[in-house]
Backbone as numpy.savetxt, mean C-alpha at the origin, in Angstrom:
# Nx Ny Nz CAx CAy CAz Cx Cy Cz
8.36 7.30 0.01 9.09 7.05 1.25 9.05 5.57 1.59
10.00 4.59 2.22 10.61 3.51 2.99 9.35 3.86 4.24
8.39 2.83 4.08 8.22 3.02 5.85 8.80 2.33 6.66
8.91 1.76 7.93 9.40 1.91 8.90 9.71 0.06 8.05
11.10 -0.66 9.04 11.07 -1.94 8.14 11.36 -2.13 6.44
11.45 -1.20 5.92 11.35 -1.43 4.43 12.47 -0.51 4.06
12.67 -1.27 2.83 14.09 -0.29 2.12 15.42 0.21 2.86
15.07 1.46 2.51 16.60 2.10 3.48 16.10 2.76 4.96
15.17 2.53 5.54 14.28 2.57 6.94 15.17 2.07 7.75
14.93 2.23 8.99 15.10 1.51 10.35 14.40 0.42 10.64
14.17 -0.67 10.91 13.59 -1.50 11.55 13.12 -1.00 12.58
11.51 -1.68 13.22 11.12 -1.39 14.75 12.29 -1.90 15.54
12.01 -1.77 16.55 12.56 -2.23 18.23 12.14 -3.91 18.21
12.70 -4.79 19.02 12.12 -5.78 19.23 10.66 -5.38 19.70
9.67 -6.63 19.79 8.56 -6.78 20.32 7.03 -5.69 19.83
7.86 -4.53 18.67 6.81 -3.60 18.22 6.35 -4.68 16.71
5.34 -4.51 16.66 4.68 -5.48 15.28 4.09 -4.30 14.61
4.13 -4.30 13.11 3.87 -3.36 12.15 2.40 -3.40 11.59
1.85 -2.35 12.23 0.60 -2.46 11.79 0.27 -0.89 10.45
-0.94 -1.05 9.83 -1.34 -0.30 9.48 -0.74 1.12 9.69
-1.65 1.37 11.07 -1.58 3.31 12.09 -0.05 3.26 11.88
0.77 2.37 12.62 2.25 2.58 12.65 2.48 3.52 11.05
2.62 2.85 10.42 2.22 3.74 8.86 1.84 4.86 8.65
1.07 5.09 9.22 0.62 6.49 8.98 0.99 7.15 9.97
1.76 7.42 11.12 2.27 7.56 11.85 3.60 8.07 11.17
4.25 7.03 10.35 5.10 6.91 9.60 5.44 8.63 8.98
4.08 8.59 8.31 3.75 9.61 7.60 4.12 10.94 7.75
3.28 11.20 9.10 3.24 12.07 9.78 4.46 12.22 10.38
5.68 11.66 10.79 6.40 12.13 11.19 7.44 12.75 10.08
6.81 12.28 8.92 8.10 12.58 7.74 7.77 14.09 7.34
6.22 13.88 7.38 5.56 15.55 6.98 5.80 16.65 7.71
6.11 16.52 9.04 6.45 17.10 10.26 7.87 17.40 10.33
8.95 16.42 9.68 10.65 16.87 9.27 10.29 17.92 8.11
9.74 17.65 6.79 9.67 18.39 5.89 9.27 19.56 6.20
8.02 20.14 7.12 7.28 20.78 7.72 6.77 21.43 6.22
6.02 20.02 6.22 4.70 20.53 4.49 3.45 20.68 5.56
2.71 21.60 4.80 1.36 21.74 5.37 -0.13 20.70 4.56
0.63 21.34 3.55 -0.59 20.24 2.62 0.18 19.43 1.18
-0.35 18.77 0.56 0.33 17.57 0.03 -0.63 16.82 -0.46
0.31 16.32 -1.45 -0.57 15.11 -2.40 -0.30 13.57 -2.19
-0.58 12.26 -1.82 -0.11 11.00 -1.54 -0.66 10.30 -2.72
0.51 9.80 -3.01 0.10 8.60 -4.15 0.64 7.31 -3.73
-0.49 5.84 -3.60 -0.14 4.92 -2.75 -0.56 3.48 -3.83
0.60 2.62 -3.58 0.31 1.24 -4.40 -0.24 0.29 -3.36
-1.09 -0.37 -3.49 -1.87 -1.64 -3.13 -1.58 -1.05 -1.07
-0.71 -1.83 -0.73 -1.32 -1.68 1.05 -0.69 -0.09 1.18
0.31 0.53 0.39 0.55 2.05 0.50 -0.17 3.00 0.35
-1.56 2.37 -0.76 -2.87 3.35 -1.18 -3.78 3.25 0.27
-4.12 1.91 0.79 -4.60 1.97 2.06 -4.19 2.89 3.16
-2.87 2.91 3.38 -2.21 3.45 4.59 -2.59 5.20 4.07
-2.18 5.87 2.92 -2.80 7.14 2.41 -4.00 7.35 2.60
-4.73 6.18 1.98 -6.13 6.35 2.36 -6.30 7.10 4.14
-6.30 5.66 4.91 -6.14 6.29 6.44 -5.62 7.47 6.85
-4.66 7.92 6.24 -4.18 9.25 6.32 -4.45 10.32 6.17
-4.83 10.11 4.69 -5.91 11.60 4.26 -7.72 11.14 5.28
-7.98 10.60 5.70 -9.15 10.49 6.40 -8.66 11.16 7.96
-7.57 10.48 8.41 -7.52 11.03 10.19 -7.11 13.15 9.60
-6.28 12.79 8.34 -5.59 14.39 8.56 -6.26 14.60 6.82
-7.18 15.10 7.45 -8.00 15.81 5.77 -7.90 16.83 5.64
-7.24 17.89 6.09 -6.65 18.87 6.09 -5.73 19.32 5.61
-5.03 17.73 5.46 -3.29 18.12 5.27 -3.28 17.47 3.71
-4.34 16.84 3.08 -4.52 16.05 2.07 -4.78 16.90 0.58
-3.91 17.24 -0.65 -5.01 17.94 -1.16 -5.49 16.55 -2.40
-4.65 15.84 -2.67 -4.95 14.90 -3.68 -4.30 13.50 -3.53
-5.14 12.56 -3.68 -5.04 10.97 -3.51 -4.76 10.44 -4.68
-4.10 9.42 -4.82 -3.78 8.69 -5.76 -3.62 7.54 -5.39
-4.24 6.45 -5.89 -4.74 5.27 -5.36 -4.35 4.15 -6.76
-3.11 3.25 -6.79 -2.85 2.55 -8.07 -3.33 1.19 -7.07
-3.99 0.24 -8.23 -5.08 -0.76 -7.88 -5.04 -1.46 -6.37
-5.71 -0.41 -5.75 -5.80 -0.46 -4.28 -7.50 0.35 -3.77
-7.75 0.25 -2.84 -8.54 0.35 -2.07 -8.26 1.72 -0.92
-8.80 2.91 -0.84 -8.66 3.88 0.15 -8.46 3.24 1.71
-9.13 2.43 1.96 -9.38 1.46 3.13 -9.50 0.63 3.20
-9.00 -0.54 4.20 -9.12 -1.78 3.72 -10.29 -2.45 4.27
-10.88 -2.69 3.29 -12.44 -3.86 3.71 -12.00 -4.96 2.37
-12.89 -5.77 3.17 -12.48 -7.49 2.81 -13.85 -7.78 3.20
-14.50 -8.96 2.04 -15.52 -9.58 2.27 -15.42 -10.44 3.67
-14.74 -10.85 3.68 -14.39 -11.83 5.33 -12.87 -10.88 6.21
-12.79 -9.76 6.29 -11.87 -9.07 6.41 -12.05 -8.98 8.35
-13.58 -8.55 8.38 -13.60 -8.47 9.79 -13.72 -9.60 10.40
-14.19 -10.91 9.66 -14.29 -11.58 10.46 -13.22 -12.69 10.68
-12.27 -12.27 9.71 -10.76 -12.30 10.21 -10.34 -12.30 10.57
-10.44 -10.64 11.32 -9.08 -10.05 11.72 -8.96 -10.29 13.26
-9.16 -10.80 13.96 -8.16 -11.84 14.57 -7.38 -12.76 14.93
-8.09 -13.57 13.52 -7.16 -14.49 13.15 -5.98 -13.93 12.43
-5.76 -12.60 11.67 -4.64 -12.40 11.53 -3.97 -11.56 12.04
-4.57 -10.68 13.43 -3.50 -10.50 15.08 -2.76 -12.07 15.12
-3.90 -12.38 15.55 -3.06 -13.73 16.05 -1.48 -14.33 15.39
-1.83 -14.23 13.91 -0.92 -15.25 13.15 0.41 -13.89 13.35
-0.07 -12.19 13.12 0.97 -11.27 12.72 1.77 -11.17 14.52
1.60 -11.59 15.78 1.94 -11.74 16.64 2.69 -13.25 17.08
2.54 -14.02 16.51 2.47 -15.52 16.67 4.05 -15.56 15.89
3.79 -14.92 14.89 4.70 -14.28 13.54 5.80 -13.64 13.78
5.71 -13.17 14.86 6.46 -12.13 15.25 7.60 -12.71 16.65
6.84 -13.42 17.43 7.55 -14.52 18.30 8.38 -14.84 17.74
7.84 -16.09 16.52 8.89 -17.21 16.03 10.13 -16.35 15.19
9.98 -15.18 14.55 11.55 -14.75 14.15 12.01 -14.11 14.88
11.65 -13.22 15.96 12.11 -13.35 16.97 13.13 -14.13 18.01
12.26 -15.17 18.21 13.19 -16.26 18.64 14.25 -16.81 18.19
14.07 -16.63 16.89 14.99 -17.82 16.15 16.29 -16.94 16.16
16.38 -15.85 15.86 17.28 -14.62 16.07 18.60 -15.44 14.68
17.83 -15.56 13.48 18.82 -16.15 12.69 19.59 -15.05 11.74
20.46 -14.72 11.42 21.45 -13.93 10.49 20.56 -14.11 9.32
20.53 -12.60 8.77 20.14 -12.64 7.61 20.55 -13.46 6.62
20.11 -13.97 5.68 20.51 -14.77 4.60 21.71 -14.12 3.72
22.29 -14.30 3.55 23.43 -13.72 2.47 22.98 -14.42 1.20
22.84 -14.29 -0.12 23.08 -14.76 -1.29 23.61 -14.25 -2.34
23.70 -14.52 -3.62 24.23 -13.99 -4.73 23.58 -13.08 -5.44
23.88 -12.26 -6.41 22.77 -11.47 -6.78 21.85 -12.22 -7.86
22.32 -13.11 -8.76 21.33 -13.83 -9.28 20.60 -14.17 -8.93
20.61 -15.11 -7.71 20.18 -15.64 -6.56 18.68 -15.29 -6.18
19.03 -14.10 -5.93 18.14 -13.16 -4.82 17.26 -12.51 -6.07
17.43 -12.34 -7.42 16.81 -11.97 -8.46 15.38 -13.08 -8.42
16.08 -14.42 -8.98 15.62 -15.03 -9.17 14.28 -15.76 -7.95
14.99 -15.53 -6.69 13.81 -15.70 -5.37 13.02 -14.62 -5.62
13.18 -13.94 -5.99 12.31 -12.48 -5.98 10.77 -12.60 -7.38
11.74 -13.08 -8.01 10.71 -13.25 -9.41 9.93 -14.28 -8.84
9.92 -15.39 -8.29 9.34 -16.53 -8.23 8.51 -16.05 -7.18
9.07 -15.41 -6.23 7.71 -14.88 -5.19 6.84 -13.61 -5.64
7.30 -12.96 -6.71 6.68 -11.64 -7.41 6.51 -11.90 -9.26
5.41 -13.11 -9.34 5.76 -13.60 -10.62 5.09 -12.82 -11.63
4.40 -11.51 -11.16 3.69 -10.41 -12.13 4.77 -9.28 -12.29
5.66 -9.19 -11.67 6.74 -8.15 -11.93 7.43 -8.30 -13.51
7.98 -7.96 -13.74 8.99 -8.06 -15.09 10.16 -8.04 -13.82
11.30 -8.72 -15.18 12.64 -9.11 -14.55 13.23 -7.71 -14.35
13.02 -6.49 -15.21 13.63 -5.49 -15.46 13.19 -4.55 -14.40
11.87 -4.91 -13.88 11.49 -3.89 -12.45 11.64 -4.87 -11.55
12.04 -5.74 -11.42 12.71 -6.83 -10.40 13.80 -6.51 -10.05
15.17 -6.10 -10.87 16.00 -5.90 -10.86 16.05 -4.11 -9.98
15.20 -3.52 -10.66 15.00 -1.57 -10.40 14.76 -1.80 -8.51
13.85 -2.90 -8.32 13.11 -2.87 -6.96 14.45 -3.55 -5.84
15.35 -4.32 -6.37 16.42 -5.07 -5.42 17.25 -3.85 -5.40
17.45 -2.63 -5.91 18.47 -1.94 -5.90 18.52 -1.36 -4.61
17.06 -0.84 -4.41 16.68 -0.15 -3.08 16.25 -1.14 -1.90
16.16 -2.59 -2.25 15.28 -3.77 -1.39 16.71 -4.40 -0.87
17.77 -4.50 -1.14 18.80 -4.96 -0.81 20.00 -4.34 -0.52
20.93 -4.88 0.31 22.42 -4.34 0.09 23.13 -5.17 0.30
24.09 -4.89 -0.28 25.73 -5.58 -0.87 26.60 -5.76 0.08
27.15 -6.69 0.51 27.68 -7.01 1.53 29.00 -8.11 0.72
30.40 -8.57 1.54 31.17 -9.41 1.10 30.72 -9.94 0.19
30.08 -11.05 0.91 29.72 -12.46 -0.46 28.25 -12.50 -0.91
27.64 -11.51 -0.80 26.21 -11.30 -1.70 25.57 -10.26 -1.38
24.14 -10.38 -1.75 23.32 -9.55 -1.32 22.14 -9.80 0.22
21.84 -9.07 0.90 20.88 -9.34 1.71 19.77 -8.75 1.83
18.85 -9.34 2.08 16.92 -8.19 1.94 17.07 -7.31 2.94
16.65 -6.30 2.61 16.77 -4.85 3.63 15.50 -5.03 4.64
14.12 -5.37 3.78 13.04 -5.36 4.93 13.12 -6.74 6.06
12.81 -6.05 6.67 12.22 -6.37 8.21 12.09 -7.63 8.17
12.45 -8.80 8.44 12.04 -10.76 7.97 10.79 -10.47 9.41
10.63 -9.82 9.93 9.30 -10.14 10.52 8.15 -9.45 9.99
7.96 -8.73 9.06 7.16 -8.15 7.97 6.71 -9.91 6.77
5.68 -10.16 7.10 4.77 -11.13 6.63 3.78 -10.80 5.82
2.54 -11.36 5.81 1.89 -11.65 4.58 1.29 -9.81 5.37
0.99 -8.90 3.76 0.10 -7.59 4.52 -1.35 -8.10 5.04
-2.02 -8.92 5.28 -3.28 -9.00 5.92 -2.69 -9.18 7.73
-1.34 -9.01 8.04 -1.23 -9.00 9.29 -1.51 -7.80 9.61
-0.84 -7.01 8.63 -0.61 -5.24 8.87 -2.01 -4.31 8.97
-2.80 -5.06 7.86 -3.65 -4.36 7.72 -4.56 -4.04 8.85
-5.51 -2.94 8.60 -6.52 -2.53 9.88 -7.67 -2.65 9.19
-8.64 -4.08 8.67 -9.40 -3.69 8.54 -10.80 -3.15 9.10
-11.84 -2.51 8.07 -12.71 -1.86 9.19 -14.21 -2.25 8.52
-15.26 -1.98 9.00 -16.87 -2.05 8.93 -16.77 -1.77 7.38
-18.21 -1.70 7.47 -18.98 -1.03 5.71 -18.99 0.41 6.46
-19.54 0.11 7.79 -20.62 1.40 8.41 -19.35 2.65 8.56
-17.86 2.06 8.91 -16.89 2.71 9.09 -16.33 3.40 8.12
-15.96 2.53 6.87 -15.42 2.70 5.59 -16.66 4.23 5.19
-17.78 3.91 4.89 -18.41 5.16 4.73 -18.15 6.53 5.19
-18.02 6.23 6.74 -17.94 7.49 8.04 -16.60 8.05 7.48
-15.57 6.77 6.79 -14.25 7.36 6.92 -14.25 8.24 5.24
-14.55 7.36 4.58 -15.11 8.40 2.83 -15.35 10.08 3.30
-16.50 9.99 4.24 -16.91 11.42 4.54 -15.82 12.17 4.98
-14.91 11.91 5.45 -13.61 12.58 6.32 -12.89 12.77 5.26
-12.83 12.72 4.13 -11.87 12.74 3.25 -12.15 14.28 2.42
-10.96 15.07 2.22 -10.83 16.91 1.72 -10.32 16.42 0.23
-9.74 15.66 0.44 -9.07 15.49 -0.95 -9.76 14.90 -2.38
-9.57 15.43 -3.80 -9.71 14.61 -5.05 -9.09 13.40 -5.03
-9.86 12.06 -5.21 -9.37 10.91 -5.62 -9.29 10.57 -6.71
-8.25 9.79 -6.82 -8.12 9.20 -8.28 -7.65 7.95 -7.83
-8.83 7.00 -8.49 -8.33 5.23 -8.03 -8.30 5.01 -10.08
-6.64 4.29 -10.03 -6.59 3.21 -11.47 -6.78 1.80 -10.71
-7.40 1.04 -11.62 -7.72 -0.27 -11.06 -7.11 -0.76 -12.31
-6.13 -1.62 -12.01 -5.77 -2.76 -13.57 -6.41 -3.60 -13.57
-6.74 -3.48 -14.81 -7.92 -4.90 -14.79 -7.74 -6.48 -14.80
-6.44 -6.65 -14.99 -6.06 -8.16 -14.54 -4.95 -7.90 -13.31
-5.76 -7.10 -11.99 -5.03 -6.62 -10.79 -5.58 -7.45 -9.73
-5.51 -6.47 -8.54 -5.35 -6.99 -7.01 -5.81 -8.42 -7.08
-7.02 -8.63 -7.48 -7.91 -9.94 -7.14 -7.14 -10.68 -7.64
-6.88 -10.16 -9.01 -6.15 -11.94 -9.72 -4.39 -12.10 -8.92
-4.32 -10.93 -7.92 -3.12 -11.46 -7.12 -3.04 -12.22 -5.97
-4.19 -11.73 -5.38 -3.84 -11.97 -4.25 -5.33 -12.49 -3.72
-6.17 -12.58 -4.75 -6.99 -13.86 -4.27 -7.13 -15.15 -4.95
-8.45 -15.88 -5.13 -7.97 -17.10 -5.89 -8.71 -16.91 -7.27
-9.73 -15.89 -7.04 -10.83 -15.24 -8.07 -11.05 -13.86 -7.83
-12.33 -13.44 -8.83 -12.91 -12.36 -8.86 -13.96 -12.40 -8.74
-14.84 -13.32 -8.29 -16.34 -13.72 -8.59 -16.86 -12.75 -7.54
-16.58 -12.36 -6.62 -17.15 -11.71 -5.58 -17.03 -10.32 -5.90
-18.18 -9.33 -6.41 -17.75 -8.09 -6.71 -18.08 -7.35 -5.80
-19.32 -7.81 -4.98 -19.79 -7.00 -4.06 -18.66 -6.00 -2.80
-17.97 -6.19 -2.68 -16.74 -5.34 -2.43 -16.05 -4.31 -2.88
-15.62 -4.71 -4.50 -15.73 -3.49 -5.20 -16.39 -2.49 -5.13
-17.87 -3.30 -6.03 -18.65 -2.48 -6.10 -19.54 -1.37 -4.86
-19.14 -2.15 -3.50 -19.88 -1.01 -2.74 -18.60 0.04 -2.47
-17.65 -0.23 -2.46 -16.78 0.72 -2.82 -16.93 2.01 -3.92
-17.38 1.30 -4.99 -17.26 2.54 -5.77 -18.42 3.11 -5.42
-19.29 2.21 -5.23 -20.84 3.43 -4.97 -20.54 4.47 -3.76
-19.81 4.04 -3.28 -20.14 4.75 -1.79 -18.73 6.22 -2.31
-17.70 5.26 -2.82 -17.00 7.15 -3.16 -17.53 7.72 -3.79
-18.50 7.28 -5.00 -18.92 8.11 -5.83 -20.03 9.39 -4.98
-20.83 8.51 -4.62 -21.90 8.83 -3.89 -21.22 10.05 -2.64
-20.40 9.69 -2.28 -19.97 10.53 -1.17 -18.48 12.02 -1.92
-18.16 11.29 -2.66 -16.62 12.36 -3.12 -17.51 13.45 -4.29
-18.35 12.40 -5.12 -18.81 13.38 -6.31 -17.80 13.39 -7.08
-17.79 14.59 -7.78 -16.73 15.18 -8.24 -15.68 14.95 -8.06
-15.21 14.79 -6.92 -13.73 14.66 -6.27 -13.35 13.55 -6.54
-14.51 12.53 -7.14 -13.35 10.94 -7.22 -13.91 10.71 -8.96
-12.51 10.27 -9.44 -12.26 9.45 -10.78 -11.95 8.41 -10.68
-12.49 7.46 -11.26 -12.22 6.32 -11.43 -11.64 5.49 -12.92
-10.61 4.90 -13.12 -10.08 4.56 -14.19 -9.39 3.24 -14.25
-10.36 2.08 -15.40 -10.02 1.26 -15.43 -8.60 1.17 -16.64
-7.27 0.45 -16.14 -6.17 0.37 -17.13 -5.92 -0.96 -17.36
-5.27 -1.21 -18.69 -5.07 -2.88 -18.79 -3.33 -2.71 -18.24
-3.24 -4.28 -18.04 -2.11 -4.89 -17.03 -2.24 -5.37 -16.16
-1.81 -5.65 -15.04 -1.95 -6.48 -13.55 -1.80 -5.42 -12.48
-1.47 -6.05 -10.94 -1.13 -5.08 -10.25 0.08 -4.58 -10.19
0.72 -4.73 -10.87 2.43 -3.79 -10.72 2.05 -2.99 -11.95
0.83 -2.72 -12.79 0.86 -2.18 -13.73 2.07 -0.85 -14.01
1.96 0.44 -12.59 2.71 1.28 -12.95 4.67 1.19 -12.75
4.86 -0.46 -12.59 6.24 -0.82 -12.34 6.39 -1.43 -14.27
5.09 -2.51 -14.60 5.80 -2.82 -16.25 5.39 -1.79 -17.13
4.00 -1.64 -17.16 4.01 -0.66 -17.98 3.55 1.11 -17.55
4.20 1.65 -17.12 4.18 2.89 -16.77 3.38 3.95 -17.47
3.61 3.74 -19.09 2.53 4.56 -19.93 1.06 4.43 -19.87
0.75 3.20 -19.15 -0.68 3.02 -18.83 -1.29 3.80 -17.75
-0.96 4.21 -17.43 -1.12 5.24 -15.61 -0.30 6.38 -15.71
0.64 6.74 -16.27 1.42 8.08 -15.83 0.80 9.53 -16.81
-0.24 9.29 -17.88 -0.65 10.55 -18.35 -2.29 10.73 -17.66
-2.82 9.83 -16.65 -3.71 9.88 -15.91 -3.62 10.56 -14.57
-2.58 10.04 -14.28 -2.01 10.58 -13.12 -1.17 12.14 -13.51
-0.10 12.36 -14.50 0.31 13.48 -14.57 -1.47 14.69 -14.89
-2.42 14.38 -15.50 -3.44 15.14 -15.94 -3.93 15.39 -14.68
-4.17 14.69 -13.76 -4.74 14.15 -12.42 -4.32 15.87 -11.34
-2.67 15.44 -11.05 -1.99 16.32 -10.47 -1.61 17.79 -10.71
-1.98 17.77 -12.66 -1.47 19.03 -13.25 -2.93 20.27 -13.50
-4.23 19.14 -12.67 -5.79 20.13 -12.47 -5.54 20.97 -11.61
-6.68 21.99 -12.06 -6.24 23.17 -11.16 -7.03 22.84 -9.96
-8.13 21.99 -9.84 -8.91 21.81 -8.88 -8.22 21.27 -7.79
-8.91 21.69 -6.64 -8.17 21.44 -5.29 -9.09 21.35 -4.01
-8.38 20.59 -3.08 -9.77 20.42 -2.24 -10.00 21.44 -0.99
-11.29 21.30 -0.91 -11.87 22.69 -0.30 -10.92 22.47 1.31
-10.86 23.60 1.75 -10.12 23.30 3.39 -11.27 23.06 4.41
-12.23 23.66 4.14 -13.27 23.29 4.83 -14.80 22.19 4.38
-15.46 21.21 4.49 -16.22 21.03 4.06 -17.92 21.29 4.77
């Protein structure tokens, strides 16, 4: 699904800023048209987060997670002590295009290929191209970006939370996880290193420790768009994943 701002979505209202909950909110209202009771979410990088949150508030409604090189929740070594500096900037952010109230950009489709690769330089050209089909539309004299121009860097969006929280929220979780981590992923995207594991790693201790059984973990080679270039690296993990008979208990 398009959440709210993205793809073939609606944009918010003026003055609403896109957080995290909005997302899962998102969710819930789509599950509620469908009127599914229970369900499986499979989420890429800030989409595995927002699932994450999801299957934790509604663990009920969760039977299986799928997590491509992302995090159930978002914690950040300096995440909390952040995150008001990035209210601030995702509000501040939100003013200035606001204000400016400028017409979308029109360009060519080369154009808009080529801006796309240069700001998404781990994509392939060929899932560059797959991703503008649904990220754009065609208008007279070019193409224009469908999402939201007040949708910024995701550390605005994000909600992050404690160690002490992230745990409490593990426990809330009904569902089997399955996290792929690519191994030349998230970090080498979207930080400047990897030297800091302690993040990871209390991550995995703590699902392990808390899911058991219920969580797999699987390292794949590629980056983070792994399941956009190479798809065969993740899709017989994931089809094996979804096609178990195991399922999560309704009660714990």
């Amino acid at each position: 699904m398009d959440f709210g701002g993205h793809g073939l979505s609606s944009h918010y209202s003026p003055g609403l800023p896109y957080y995290q909950e909005n997302f899962v909110s998102d969710i819930r209202r789509v599950v509620a048209a469908l009127k599914w009771k229970r369900f499986s979410i499979m989420g890429h990088s800030f989409g595995g987060m927002v699932g994450g949150m999801f299957s934790s508030i509604f663990p009920e409604m969760v039977d299986k997670l799928i997590l491509l090189d992302t995090l159930p929740f978002a914690l950040d070594a300096k995440g909390v002590e952040d995150v008001l500096t990035y209210r601030r900037g995702a509000i501040e952010h939100l003013l200035q295009v606001e204000a400016s109230q400028k017409p979308r950009q029109v360009v060519s489709p080369e154009e808009m290929l080529q801006r796309f690769l240069k700001n998404n330089s781990h994509v392939s050209e060929e899932c560059a191209r797959l991703l503008l089909q649904r990220g754009t539309t065609e208008v007279a004299t070019g193409l224009i970006m469908n999402r939201d121009r007040r949708m910024a860097l995701p550390e605005y969006s994000m909600d992050f939370i404690s160690r002490e929280l992230f745990v409490h929220s593990a426990k809330k979780l009904q569902a089997h996880v399955l996290l792929l981590k690519a191994i030349q992923g998230y970090y080498n995207v979207r930080r400047e290193n990897d030297s800091d594991r302690n993040v990871i790693l209390f991550v995995m201790d703590t699902l392990k420790s808390v899911l058991k059984e219920r969580f797999q973990y699987v390292e794949v080679p590629d980056n983070h768009y792994v399941h956009l270039n190479q798809p065969q690296n993740v899709a017989g993990f994931i089809s094996a994943f979804l096609l178990s008979k195991e399922t999560a208990p309704h009660e714990l």
